[in-house]
Amino acid sequence: MCKLSMKTPPKDAPSDPIVMRGKILALELLKILLENAGAVFRTSERFLGAIKQYLCLSLLKNCASAHMIVFQLSCSIFISLVSRFRPGLKAEIGVFFPMIILRVLENIAQPNYQAKMIVLRFLEKLCADSQILVDIFINYDCDVHSSNIFERMVNGLLKTAQGPPAGVTTTLVPPQDTTMKSEAMKCLVAILRSMGDWMNMQLRIPDPDSPKLKMSNGVSEAASLEQRRAYKMELQEGISLFNRKPRKGIEFLINANKVGESPEEIAAFLKSASGLNKTMIGDYLGEREDLSLKVMHAYVDSFDFQVMEFDEAIRAFLQGFRLPGEAQKIDRIMEKFAERYCKCNPKAFSSADTAYVLAYSVIMLNTDAHNPMVKNKMSPEDFIRNNRESPMETSDDLIKHMQEQFKEKARMSESVFYPATDVVILKFMVEVCWAPMLAAFSVPLDQSDDEIVISQCLEGFRCAIHVTAAMSMKTQRDAFITSLAKFTSLHSAADIKPKNIEAIKAILLIADEDGNYLQEAWEHILTCVSRFENLHLVGEGAPPDATFFALQQPDLDKSKQAKSSILPVLKKKSPNAGPASKRGSYDSAGVGGKASGVDQMNNVVTSLLEQVGMAEMNRVFARSQKLNSEGIIDFVKALCKVSMEELRSASDPRVFSLTKIVEIAHYNMNRIRLVWSSIWHVLSEFFVTIGCSENLSIAIFAMDSLRQLAMKFLEREELANYNFQNEFMKPFVVVMRKSRAVEIRELIIRCVSQMILARVSHVKSGWKSMFMVFATASRFNKDISLNAIGFLRFCAAKLAEGDIGSSSRLKDNPPSPRLIKDGKQESAVLADKDDHIHFWFPLLAGLSELTFDLRPEIRKSALQVLFDTLRNHGHLFSLPLWEKVFDSVLFPIFDYVRHAIDPSSGSPQGQNVEIDPAELDQDAWLYETCTLALQLVVDLFVKFYDTVNPLLKKVLMLLTSFIKRPHQSLAGIGIAAFVRLMSSAGSVFVDDKWLEVVLSLKEAATETLPDFSYIASEAYLENGTIENGSSSEKREGETQPSEDGTEETSRSRNLYFAIGDAKCRAAVQLLLIQAVMEIYNVYRAQLSSQNTVILFGALHTVATHAHKINSDNDLRSKLQELGSMTQMQDPPLLRLENESYQLCLTILQNIFLDRSPDEGSVEVESHLVALCKEVLEVYLRTANPAQLSGGAQPLGHWLIPVGSSKRRELAARAPLVVSTLQAISGLGDSSFEKNLGQFFPLLAAPGLARWCFNPADTERHPHDF
């Protein structure tokens, strides 16, 4: 049949109809055979061999036939081969596709109309099988050795669709041109549709059994293809440069690492690379330059001419390049050829010269035979004559054989055919074809009004957007969508035509079908929807939104009238979802501002817009609930962006998209929590931005929209331990804090109050944000603040009644039978869940912050509600929650005082607290709030001691921090609270708790020792203005005597501070001694001897320090000099010394008396003996300073008179000496006898004896002494 199909009558003979009929019949039979071939035929090596041997030759002869029926059948047969036999015919298809299809397709100016129409229809038919195009691309466009069939096909179709360039004459008449353009457009659309179908098949129904392309090194198919494609593109760039400038081309390829640098590698490339211009290869090989010459030698040496006839060798040699025109270049090349041939065939010629002459003659013969300029052709005799001079052994038969064989043999390279399976291949296909496609669809859509053309172009846009969007090709997708959006003409209303309406419909269809993949491109679609709605309302004659938002408030304080005049309008408007309730305007750059061409809108445009209708537009939003989880988030982001653009317009803000945000949030509220969280993350940022808008009306509208959403959302139940309600409510909190408008704050409070009252049973984690709203509200005007605090009390009560309270109560207390009876309660037990903290903590922290408020009413109210809440509902709290409450709610109340009034800190913020006139309110805070708060903290600790006892150390640290401050009021408050804590809870303290208490007292006593070093050093006498300037700044925050004048120097201020500090510390220590005495007297029995010894050590430190100060005569002299300023007695700390020694003595005596028989008393006894000895020595040292100094004194010391001040001091010390003597007499006989050696010198000392036997003082002494 193939032979029959190739039969043609001789050139001169008349055409034989029977031969033609036979040819056509044979071709038709072949076509039927191939179209019906089954799987066995398609895979049979014999059948494929027959196709290659016979059918390809038939196609070669018939594809250029002038008979259209023959050409059509040849095309049909070729299409069948491509459709069914392509895996086995890769090389053949690579040759025939350009020859049959692309040759006709790329002829733009002078095409054969019928042949081209046949090709276009066949291409459209080819696209019906979506696998074919992808296979063509992967096997030819991605193959370095093949032509870019797919790319050439798309570009050919584009040029056909655009028609011949202007000014080029064409053989087509206008109707033919139009039909051809239409067919080409159909093919382009069919290609895109085919790509889309293949993509859908791969993405949705993957075939696990299909063979996949695997690289030897395990690289994936897509990655391998990408590398191959990139390699091919760079290689083609180098080849293109070589075909223009060979030397530069070689340099480029070497630099791009496509060719090695050695002459052998360059020669191999020139020999094997496809696409190189053979003339340019010849020119390069003939150059005289060193590299070119080496390459030419390497090129020739790469041939193996062994056992080849001379003519065969020349033919093989010249197959790869065309000899240059210059005789010298030919000479160089043929000279090297002759040398190589002789080397491969040493016996063929006597020398290389003979081979060279014959080779050159053969070239001349070839030129003579094929050059039309040569009129007198060379005969065999002439040729032989030319070579006679060469000693060549040849025959006439050889020459005839050479003449007959000047025909190039076809080379066929077997190569692997890859079936495409990886959907990523489409990305590379789109990169090749998207720009031609965009041009092909855009130009007719812009210029033509023909319905069929418009329909095809829009179909092309839809298919292109489908593929680019699903493949996430952002640049290409956006290019198609923005072009299509531009063709809607919604930015220029007066220009709208029926084709623009079709474009609008296409955009809506794309939104419906490809919404899941549009990503950022949703913005373009939603912008079109917004513009359409605006035009629709203008057509109805409805007023724009700007009329509702015209009342700009330049000054936010004028917002009373705004509230009354704007809010009702918005309230009426917002529930209505109908189109008339949304007003808007836009311009070409966005969706706000004055629309271009709106004024010229006529009835025709209005009627055109009605063909679409708002119902279609609203479907975009209603169908958002069908988008997948990624698609809906992209949709929401784009809608927020468009809404922001609408609202941003200073002159014409619109709320269309804002109302739609509420709608789509409502539609999508039932999505899974994970997706809804992501949606809300986007929406909350949007509502915060709009809620803080300068345009008050818009901000109010936004907050009201948020309220509507929140009310719907709170209808949903929230399970325990979730935090989503809290996340949902956060925009209210952020706007409450950021907004400067009173109306917005009031609106938020009303909204949140309404939510709590209406949905209190559903509120779970949302409490946190609600409390934060009220806590924030409390910072504003007085009425709002007091109402907010009252509402927080209500919230606390509601919270305590809820599930969280009962489940926590179950944890903290044994469950009652009533609770266990309910089966659900048992599973609701929470083991210190964080959600409990999340509920209570914001409420309590908010109230805590309000205790710093400068307004007394707010301060008092907040403190009362805070402690009432803790007192009434503290039984619900677990220890971790209590710990957080103490650390982050209660203790921070006192941080202000503890850090602000700290003269030793040196930090500037704390120094001016008392003296700054703006802070006059601080004393009130100290004496009212601080005292009350500290008492309440102690009472709370005592009330819930069973739960919070591990926190004793923290409470003691708080109280100690007050006592340690050199500020008498603060220390007094701290000591009073300490006594209150001990008197209330001391009875339940165990031994380790008492250890914490006595260690705290020891720390307080050590840290508050009076410091006279500044006075003793006489630093105040130096000129300290400059040196102590900074010091004075640091200390001026402390209390100063009232007589301190404003003109005091730095030196005087420092002195005042030093004296004031010392007096303050002395007073604090006296208070502390009294407090310790009170605590000790009550709880003496509960204190272990170890703890009591620690307490004694602390008091002894105080006593010895006081004695050290009192016995410093220099210091006492300086203090007396500064008498008017210090107003201190002499010695300055006598009372403190006496009282602390007295308490030390009492404590040691009691330990001695209370000890149990088995307890060792040696340590206590030694402490007691040492103390008694110390007290007596102190007294004697005071009575007669020289007595204990070791010097010998004459009896004349009796004659030294004692001054009145010394007499007063001795009289003040006398009761302590009496107590000491009583303690000594209270020792057991053995102890007394053992320590008599230490006591006797003191008891016998004249100073003590004189006092003991002074008749005036005997009434003080007990008789038994």
PDB file of N, CA, C and O in Angstrom, residues 657-710:
ATOM      1  N   SER A 657     -17.743  46.714  50.505  1.00  0.00           N
ATOM      2  CA  SER A 657     -16.936  45.529  50.857  1.00  0.00           C
ATOM      3  C   SER A 657     -16.954  45.269  52.358  1.00  0.00           C
ATOM      4  O   SER A 657     -16.857  44.117  52.792  1.00  0.00           O
ATOM      5  N   LEU A 658     -17.090  46.335  53.146  1.00  0.00           N
ATOM      6  CA  LEU A 658     -17.162  46.153  54.608  1.00  0.00           C
ATOM      7  C   LEU A 658     -18.412  45.359  54.982  1.00  0.00           C
ATOM      8  O   LEU A 658     -18.363  44.444  55.816  1.00  0.00           O
ATOM      9  N   THR A 659     -19.519  45.673  54.339  1.00  0.00           N
ATOM     10  CA  THR A 659     -20.747  44.900  54.628  1.00  0.00           C
ATOM     11  C   THR A 659     -20.591  43.461  54.144  1.00  0.00           C
ATOM     12  O   THR A 659     -21.086  42.531  54.773  1.00  0.00           O
ATOM     13  N   LYS A 660     -19.850  43.301  53.043  1.00  0.00           N
ATOM     14  CA  LYS A 660     -19.642  41.945  52.529  1.00  0.00           C
ATOM     15  C   LYS A 660     -18.724  41.136  53.446  1.00  0.00           C
ATOM     16  O   LYS A 660     -18.847  39.914  53.534  1.00  0.00           O
ATOM     17  N   ILE A 661     -17.815  41.816  54.119  1.00  0.00           N
ATOM     18  CA  ILE A 661     -16.943  41.110  55.073  1.00  0.00           C
ATOM     19  C   ILE A 661     -17.787  40.479  56.172  1.00  0.00           C
ATOM     20  O   ILE A 661     -17.571  39.333  56.573  1.00  0.00           O
ATOM     21  N   VAL A 662     -18.764  41.231  56.659  1.00  0.00           N
ATOM     22  CA  VAL A 662     -19.666  40.677  57.690  1.00  0.00           C
ATOM     23  C   VAL A 662     -20.421  39.478  57.118  1.00  0.00           C
ATOM     24  O   VAL A 662     -20.557  38.438  57.776  1.00  0.00           O
ATOM     25  N   GLU A 663     -20.880  39.619  55.862  1.00  0.00           N
ATOM     26  CA  GLU A 663     -21.628  38.513  55.225  1.00  0.00           C
ATOM     27  C   GLU A 663     -20.771  37.256  55.109  1.00  0.00           C
ATOM     28  O   GLU A 663     -21.182  36.175  55.501  1.00  0.00           O
ATOM     29  N   ILE A 664     -19.562  37.429  54.538  1.00  0.00           N
ATOM     30  CA  ILE A 664     -18.764  36.208  54.293  1.00  0.00           C
ATOM     31  C   ILE A 664     -18.273  35.612  55.607  1.00  0.00           C
ATOM     32  O   ILE A 664     -18.108  34.402  55.705  1.00  0.00           O
ATOM     33  N   ALA A 665     -18.045  36.453  56.611  1.00  0.00           N
ATOM     34  CA  ALA A 665     -17.669  35.902  57.923  1.00  0.00           C
ATOM     35  C   ALA A 665     -18.819  35.050  58.466  1.00  0.00           C
ATOM     36  O   ALA A 665     -18.608  33.977  59.035  1.00  0.00           O
ATOM     37  N   HIS A 666     -20.039  35.531  58.246  1.00  0.00           N
ATOM     38  CA  HIS A 666     -21.219  34.777  58.686  1.00  0.00           C
ATOM     39  C   HIS A 666     -21.344  33.460  57.895  1.00  0.00           C
ATOM     40  O   HIS A 666     -21.566  32.392  58.475  1.00  0.00           O
ATOM     41  N   TYR A 667     -21.147  33.546  56.556  1.00  0.00           N
ATOM     42  CA  TYR A 667     -21.240  32.340  55.723  1.00  0.00           C
ATOM     43  C   TYR A 667     -20.228  31.275  56.152  1.00  0.00           C
ATOM     44  O   TYR A 667     -20.494  30.078  56.071  1.00  0.00           O
ATOM     45  N   ASN A 668     -19.050  31.720  56.572  1.00  0.00           N
ATOM     46  CA  ASN A 668     -17.940  30.788  56.801  1.00  0.00           C
ATOM     47  C   ASN A 668     -17.686  30.482  58.275  1.00  0.00           C
ATOM     48  O   ASN A 668     -16.666  29.901  58.612  1.00  0.00           O
ATOM     49  N   MET A 669     -18.626  30.892  59.130  1.00  0.00           N
ATOM     50  CA  MET A 669     -18.409  30.731  60.572  1.00  0.00           C
ATOM     51  C   MET A 669     -18.402  29.266  60.996  1.00  0.00           C
ATOM     52  O   MET A 669     -17.845  28.911  62.025  1.00  0.00           O
ATOM     53  N   ASN A 670     -19.004  28.401  60.202  1.00  0.00           N
ATOM     54  CA  ASN A 670     -19.085  26.991  60.586  1.00  0.00           C
ATOM     55  C   ASN A 670     -17.907  26.175  60.088  1.00  0.00           C
ATOM     56  O   ASN A 670     -17.914  24.950  60.166  1.00  0.00           O
ATOM     57  N   ARG A 671     -16.897  26.845  59.540  1.00  0.00           N
ATOM     58  CA  ARG A 671     -15.710  26.109  59.100  1.00  0.00           C
ATOM     59  C   ARG A 671     -14.978  25.546  60.314  1.00  0.00           C
ATOM     60  O   ARG A 671     -15.186  25.996  61.444  1.00  0.00           O
ATOM     61  N   ILE A 672     -14.065  24.607  60.051  1.00  0.00           N
ATOM     62  CA  ILE A 672     -13.320  24.014  61.174  1.00  0.00           C
ATOM     63  C   ILE A 672     -12.533  25.112  61.875  1.00  0.00           C
ATOM     64  O   ILE A 672     -12.148  26.107  61.268  1.00  0.00           O
ATOM     65  N   ARG A 673     -12.269  24.894  63.146  1.00  0.00           N
ATOM     66  CA  ARG A 673     -11.679  25.935  63.997  1.00  0.00           C
ATOM     67  C   ARG A 673     -10.338  26.427  63.463  1.00  0.00           C
ATOM     68  O   ARG A 673     -10.022  27.602  63.523  1.00  0.00           O
ATOM     69  N   LEU A 674      -9.557  25.507  62.910  1.00  0.00           N
ATOM     70  CA  LEU A 674      -8.227  25.884  62.426  1.00  0.00           C
ATOM     71  C   LEU A 674      -8.330  26.917  61.304  1.00  0.00           C
ATOM     72  O   LEU A 674      -7.609  27.914  61.284  1.00  0.00           O
ATOM     73  N   VAL A 675      -9.258  26.667  60.377  1.00  0.00           N
ATOM     74  CA  VAL A 675      -9.426  27.580  59.236  1.00  0.00           C
ATOM     75  C   VAL A 675     -10.029  28.898  59.716  1.00  0.00           C
ATOM     76  O   VAL A 675      -9.585  29.988  59.332  1.00  0.00           O
ATOM     77  N   TRP A 676     -11.026  28.777  60.581  1.00  0.00           N
ATOM     78  CA  TRP A 676     -11.699  29.994  61.056  1.00  0.00           C
ATOM     79  C   TRP A 676     -10.714  30.878  61.828  1.00  0.00           C
ATOM     80  O   TRP A 676     -10.772  32.106  61.759  1.00  0.00           O
ATOM     81  N   SER A 677      -9.778  30.266  62.546  1.00  0.00           N
ATOM     82  CA  SER A 677      -8.755  31.043  63.258  1.00  0.00           C
ATOM     83  C   SER A 677      -7.933  31.856  62.275  1.00  0.00           C
ATOM     84  O   SER A 677      -7.641  33.032  62.517  1.00  0.00           O
ATOM     85  N   SER A 678      -7.548  31.235  61.160  1.00  0.00           N
ATOM     86  CA  SER A 678      -6.750  31.949  60.156  1.00  0.00           C
ATOM     87  C   SER A 678      -7.559  33.072  59.523  1.00  0.00           C
ATOM     88  O   SER A 678      -7.038  34.167  59.272  1.00  0.00           O
ATOM     89  N   ILE A 679      -8.838  32.810  59.250  1.00  0.00           N
ATOM     90  CA  ILE A 679      -9.700  33.853  58.673  1.00  0.00           C
ATOM     91  C   ILE A 679      -9.786  35.020  59.658  1.00  0.00           C
ATOM     92  O   ILE A 679      -9.635  36.192  59.285  1.00  0.00           O
ATOM     93  N   TRP A 680      -9.990  34.683  60.930  1.00  0.00           N
ATOM     94  CA  TRP A 680     -10.198  35.755  61.911  1.00  0.00           C
ATOM     95  C   TRP A 680      -8.919  36.543  62.154  1.00  0.00           C
ATOM     96  O   TRP A 680      -8.968  37.729  62.467  1.00  0.00           O
ATOM     97  N   HIS A 681      -7.782  35.901  62.012  1.00  0.00           N
ATOM     98  CA  HIS A 681      -6.514  36.619  62.157  1.00  0.00           C
ATOM     99  C   HIS A 681      -6.454  37.777  61.156  1.00  0.00           C
ATOM    100  O   HIS A 681      -6.014  38.886  61.488  1.00  0.00           O
ATOM    101  N   VAL A 682      -6.917  37.518  59.937  1.00  0.00           N
ATOM    102  CA  VAL A 682      -6.937  38.566  58.901  1.00  0.00           C
ATOM    103  C   VAL A 682      -7.999  39.622  59.234  1.00  0.00           C
ATOM    104  O   VAL A 682      -7.736  40.831  59.201  1.00  0.00           O
ATOM    105  N   LEU A 683      -9.189  39.143  59.578  1.00  0.00           N
ATOM    106  CA  LEU A 683     -10.301  40.079  59.818  1.00  0.00           C
ATOM    107  C   LEU A 683     -10.045  40.956  61.046  1.00  0.00           C
ATOM    108  O   LEU A 683     -10.399  42.141  61.045  1.00  0.00           O
ATOM    109  N   SER A 684      -9.428  40.391  62.083  1.00  0.00           N
ATOM    110  CA  SER A 684      -9.230  41.189  63.301  1.00  0.00           C
ATOM    111  C   SER A 684      -8.285  42.357  63.029  1.00  0.00           C
ATOM    112  O   SER A 684      -8.524  43.473  63.497  1.00  0.00           O
ATOM    113  N   GLU A 685      -7.218  42.108  62.263  1.00  0.00           N
ATOM    114  CA  GLU A 685      -6.311  43.209  61.901  1.00  0.00           C
ATOM    115  C   GLU A 685      -7.063  44.287  61.127  1.00  0.00           C
ATOM    116  O   GLU A 685      -6.852  45.488  61.337  1.00  0.00           O
ATOM    117  N   PHE A 686      -7.934  43.841  60.236  1.00  0.00           N
ATOM    118  CA  PHE A 686      -8.715  44.785  59.436  1.00  0.00           C
ATOM    119  C   PHE A 686      -9.628  45.635  60.331  1.00  0.00           C
ATOM    120  O   PHE A 686      -9.659  46.866  60.229  1.00  0.00           O
ATOM    121  N   PHE A 687     -10.355  44.973  61.229  1.00  0.00           N
ATOM    122  CA  PHE A 687     -11.283  45.720  62.086  1.00  0.00           C
ATOM    123  C   PHE A 687     -10.553  46.685  63.019  1.00  0.00           C
ATOM    124  O   PHE A 687     -11.053  47.765  63.314  1.00  0.00           O
ATOM    125  N   VAL A 688      -9.359  46.289  63.467  1.00  0.00           N
ATOM    126  CA  VAL A 688      -8.581  47.199  64.319  1.00  0.00           C
ATOM    127  C   VAL A 688      -8.200  48.451  63.532  1.00  0.00           C
ATOM    128  O   VAL A 688      -8.346  49.580  64.012  1.00  0.00           O
ATOM    129  N   THR A 689      -7.719  48.251  62.301  1.00  0.00           N
ATOM    130  CA  THR A 689      -7.314  49.401  61.472  1.00  0.00           C
ATOM    131  C   THR A 689      -8.490  50.325  61.216  1.00  0.00           C
ATOM    132  O   THR A 689      -8.380  51.548  61.364  1.00  0.00           O
ATOM    133  N   ILE A 690      -9.633  49.743  60.836  1.00  0.00           N
ATOM    134  CA  ILE A 690     -10.809  50.568  60.520  1.00  0.00           C
ATOM    135  C   ILE A 690     -11.388  51.187  61.792  1.00  0.00           C
ATOM    136  O   ILE A 690     -11.826  52.329  61.809  1.00  0.00           O
ATOM    137  N   GLY A 691     -11.354  50.424  62.894  1.00  0.00           N
ATOM    138  CA  GLY A 691     -11.902  50.932  64.156  1.00  0.00           C
ATOM    139  C   GLY A 691     -11.140  52.130  64.689  1.00  0.00           C
ATOM    140  O   GLY A 691     -11.687  52.933  65.448  1.00  0.00           O
ATOM    141  N   CYS A 692      -9.865  52.263  64.291  1.00  0.00           N
ATOM    142  CA  CYS A 692      -9.059  53.414  64.724  1.00  0.00           C
ATOM    143  C   CYS A 692      -9.032  54.508  63.655  1.00  0.00           C
ATOM    144  O   CYS A 692      -8.190  55.411  63.704  1.00  0.00           O
ATOM    145  N   SER A 693      -9.944  54.427  62.691  1.00  0.00           N
ATOM    146  CA  SER A 693      -9.962  55.388  61.580  1.00  0.00           C
ATOM    147  C   SER A 693     -10.237  56.805  62.092  1.00  0.00           C
ATOM    148  O   SER A 693     -10.954  57.006  63.077  1.00  0.00           O
ATOM    149  N   GLU A 694      -9.645  57.787  61.393  1.00  0.00           N
ATOM    150  CA  GLU A 694      -9.897  59.190  61.730  1.00  0.00           C
ATOM    151  C   GLU A 694     -11.348  59.569  61.439  1.00  0.00           C
ATOM    152  O   GLU A 694     -11.895  60.463  62.063  1.00  0.00           O
ATOM    153  N   ASN A 695     -11.932  58.892  60.442  1.00  0.00           N
ATOM    154  CA  ASN A 695     -13.337  59.163  60.116  1.00  0.00           C
ATOM    155  C   ASN A 695     -14.208  58.436  61.140  1.00  0.00           C
ATOM    156  O   ASN A 695     -14.358  57.220  61.112  1.00  0.00           O
ATOM    157  N   LEU A 696     -14.769  59.195  62.033  1.00  0.00           N
ATOM    158  CA  LEU A 696     -15.501  58.617  63.167  1.00  0.00           C
ATOM    159  C   LEU A 696     -16.668  57.751  62.710  1.00  0.00           C
ATOM    160  O   LEU A 696     -16.921  56.683  63.279  1.00  0.00           O
ATOM    161  N   SER A 697     -17.368  58.187  61.684  1.00  0.00           N
ATOM    162  CA  SER A 697     -18.546  57.433  61.218  1.00  0.00           C
ATOM    163  C   SER A 697     -18.144  56.038  60.749  1.00  0.00           C
ATOM    164  O   SER A 697     -18.809  55.050  61.053  1.00  0.00           O
ATOM    165  N   ILE A 698     -17.033  55.981  60.009  1.00  0.00           N
ATOM    166  CA  ILE A 698     -16.575  54.682  59.508  1.00  0.00           C
ATOM    167  C   ILE A 698     -16.156  53.793  60.679  1.00  0.00           C
ATOM    168  O   ILE A 698     -16.465  52.600  60.716  1.00  0.00           O
ATOM    169  N   ALA A 699     -15.454  54.381  61.638  1.00  0.00           N
ATOM    170  CA  ALA A 699     -15.012  53.602  62.802  1.00  0.00           C
ATOM    171  C   ALA A 699     -16.212  53.035  63.554  1.00  0.00           C
ATOM    172  O   ALA A 699     -16.212  51.867  63.972  1.00  0.00           O
ATOM    173  N   ILE A 700     -17.247  53.860  63.717  1.00  0.00           N
ATOM    174  CA  ILE A 700     -18.460  53.391  64.419  1.00  0.00           C
ATOM    175  C   ILE A 700     -19.119  52.269  63.633  1.00  0.00           C
ATOM    176  O   ILE A 700     -19.539  51.250  64.193  1.00  0.00           O
ATOM    177  N   PHE A 701     -19.179  52.456  62.309  1.00  0.00           N
ATOM    178  CA  PHE A 701     -19.786  51.426  61.453  1.00  0.00           C
ATOM    179  C   PHE A 701     -19.023  50.107  61.585  1.00  0.00           C
ATOM    180  O   PHE A 701     -19.608  49.029  61.695  1.00  0.00           O
ATOM    181  N   ALA A 702     -17.685  50.215  61.594  1.00  0.00           N
ATOM    182  CA  ALA A 702     -16.853  49.011  61.704  1.00  0.00           C
ATOM    183  C   ALA A 702     -17.087  48.302  63.030  1.00  0.00           C
ATOM    184  O   ALA A 702     -17.221  47.074  63.087  1.00  0.00           O
ATOM    185  N   MET A 703     -17.121  49.051  64.115  1.00  0.00           N
ATOM    186  CA  MET A 703     -17.326  48.435  65.427  1.00  0.00           C
ATOM    187  C   MET A 703     -18.710  47.788  65.542  1.00  0.00           C
ATOM    188  O   MET A 703     -18.883  46.739  66.160  1.00  0.00           O
ATOM    189  N   ASP A 704     -19.689  48.434  64.902  1.00  0.00           N
ATOM    190  CA  ASP A 704     -21.035  47.850  64.934  1.00  0.00           C
ATOM    191  C   ASP A 704     -21.059  46.548  64.121  1.00  0.00           C
ATOM    192  O   ASP A 704     -21.704  45.574  64.505  1.00  0.00           O
ATOM    193  N   SER A 705     -20.323  46.544  62.996  1.00  0.00           N
ATOM    194  CA  SER A 705     -20.219  45.313  62.205  1.00  0.00           C
ATOM    195  C   SER A 705     -19.554  44.211  63.015  1.00  0.00           C
ATOM    196  O   SER A 705     -19.973  43.051  62.996  1.00  0.00           O
ATOM    197  N   LEU A 706     -18.508  44.579  63.732  1.00  0.00           N
ATOM    198  CA  LEU A 706     -17.800  43.613  64.571  1.00  0.00           C
ATOM    199  C   LEU A 706     -18.721  43.072  65.662  1.00  0.00           C
ATOM    200  O   LEU A 706     -18.688  41.884  65.993  1.00  0.00           O
ATOM    201  N   ARG A 707     -19.569  43.945  66.205  1.00  0.00           N
ATOM    202  CA  ARG A 707     -20.527  43.504  67.235  1.00  0.00           C
ATOM    203  C   ARG A 707     -21.488  42.464  66.662  1.00  0.00           C
ATOM    204  O   ARG A 707     -21.764  41.435  67.293  1.00  0.00           O
ATOM    205  N   GLN A 708     -21.987  42.728  65.439  1.00  0.00           N
ATOM    206  CA  GLN A 708     -22.911  41.763  64.817  1.00  0.00           C
ATOM    207  C   GLN A 708     -22.243  40.392  64.693  1.00  0.00           C
ATOM    208  O   GLN A 708     -22.844  39.354  64.996  1.00  0.00           O
ATOM    209  N   LEU A 709     -20.984  40.410  64.231  1.00  0.00           N
ATOM    210  CA  LEU A 709     -20.262  39.142  64.080  1.00  0.00           C
ATOM    211  C   LEU A 709     -20.060  38.456  65.420  1.00  0.00           C
ATOM    212  O   LEU A 709     -20.228  37.243  65.544  1.00  0.00           O
ATOM    213  N   ALA A 710     -19.671  39.239  66.428  1.00  0.00           N
ATOM    214  CA  ALA A 710     -19.403  38.656  67.740  1.00  0.00           C
ATOM    215  C   ALA A 710     -20.659  38.017  68.329  1.00  0.00           C
ATOM    216  O   ALA A 710     -20.596  36.931  68.930  1.00  0.00           O
TER     217      ALA A 710
END
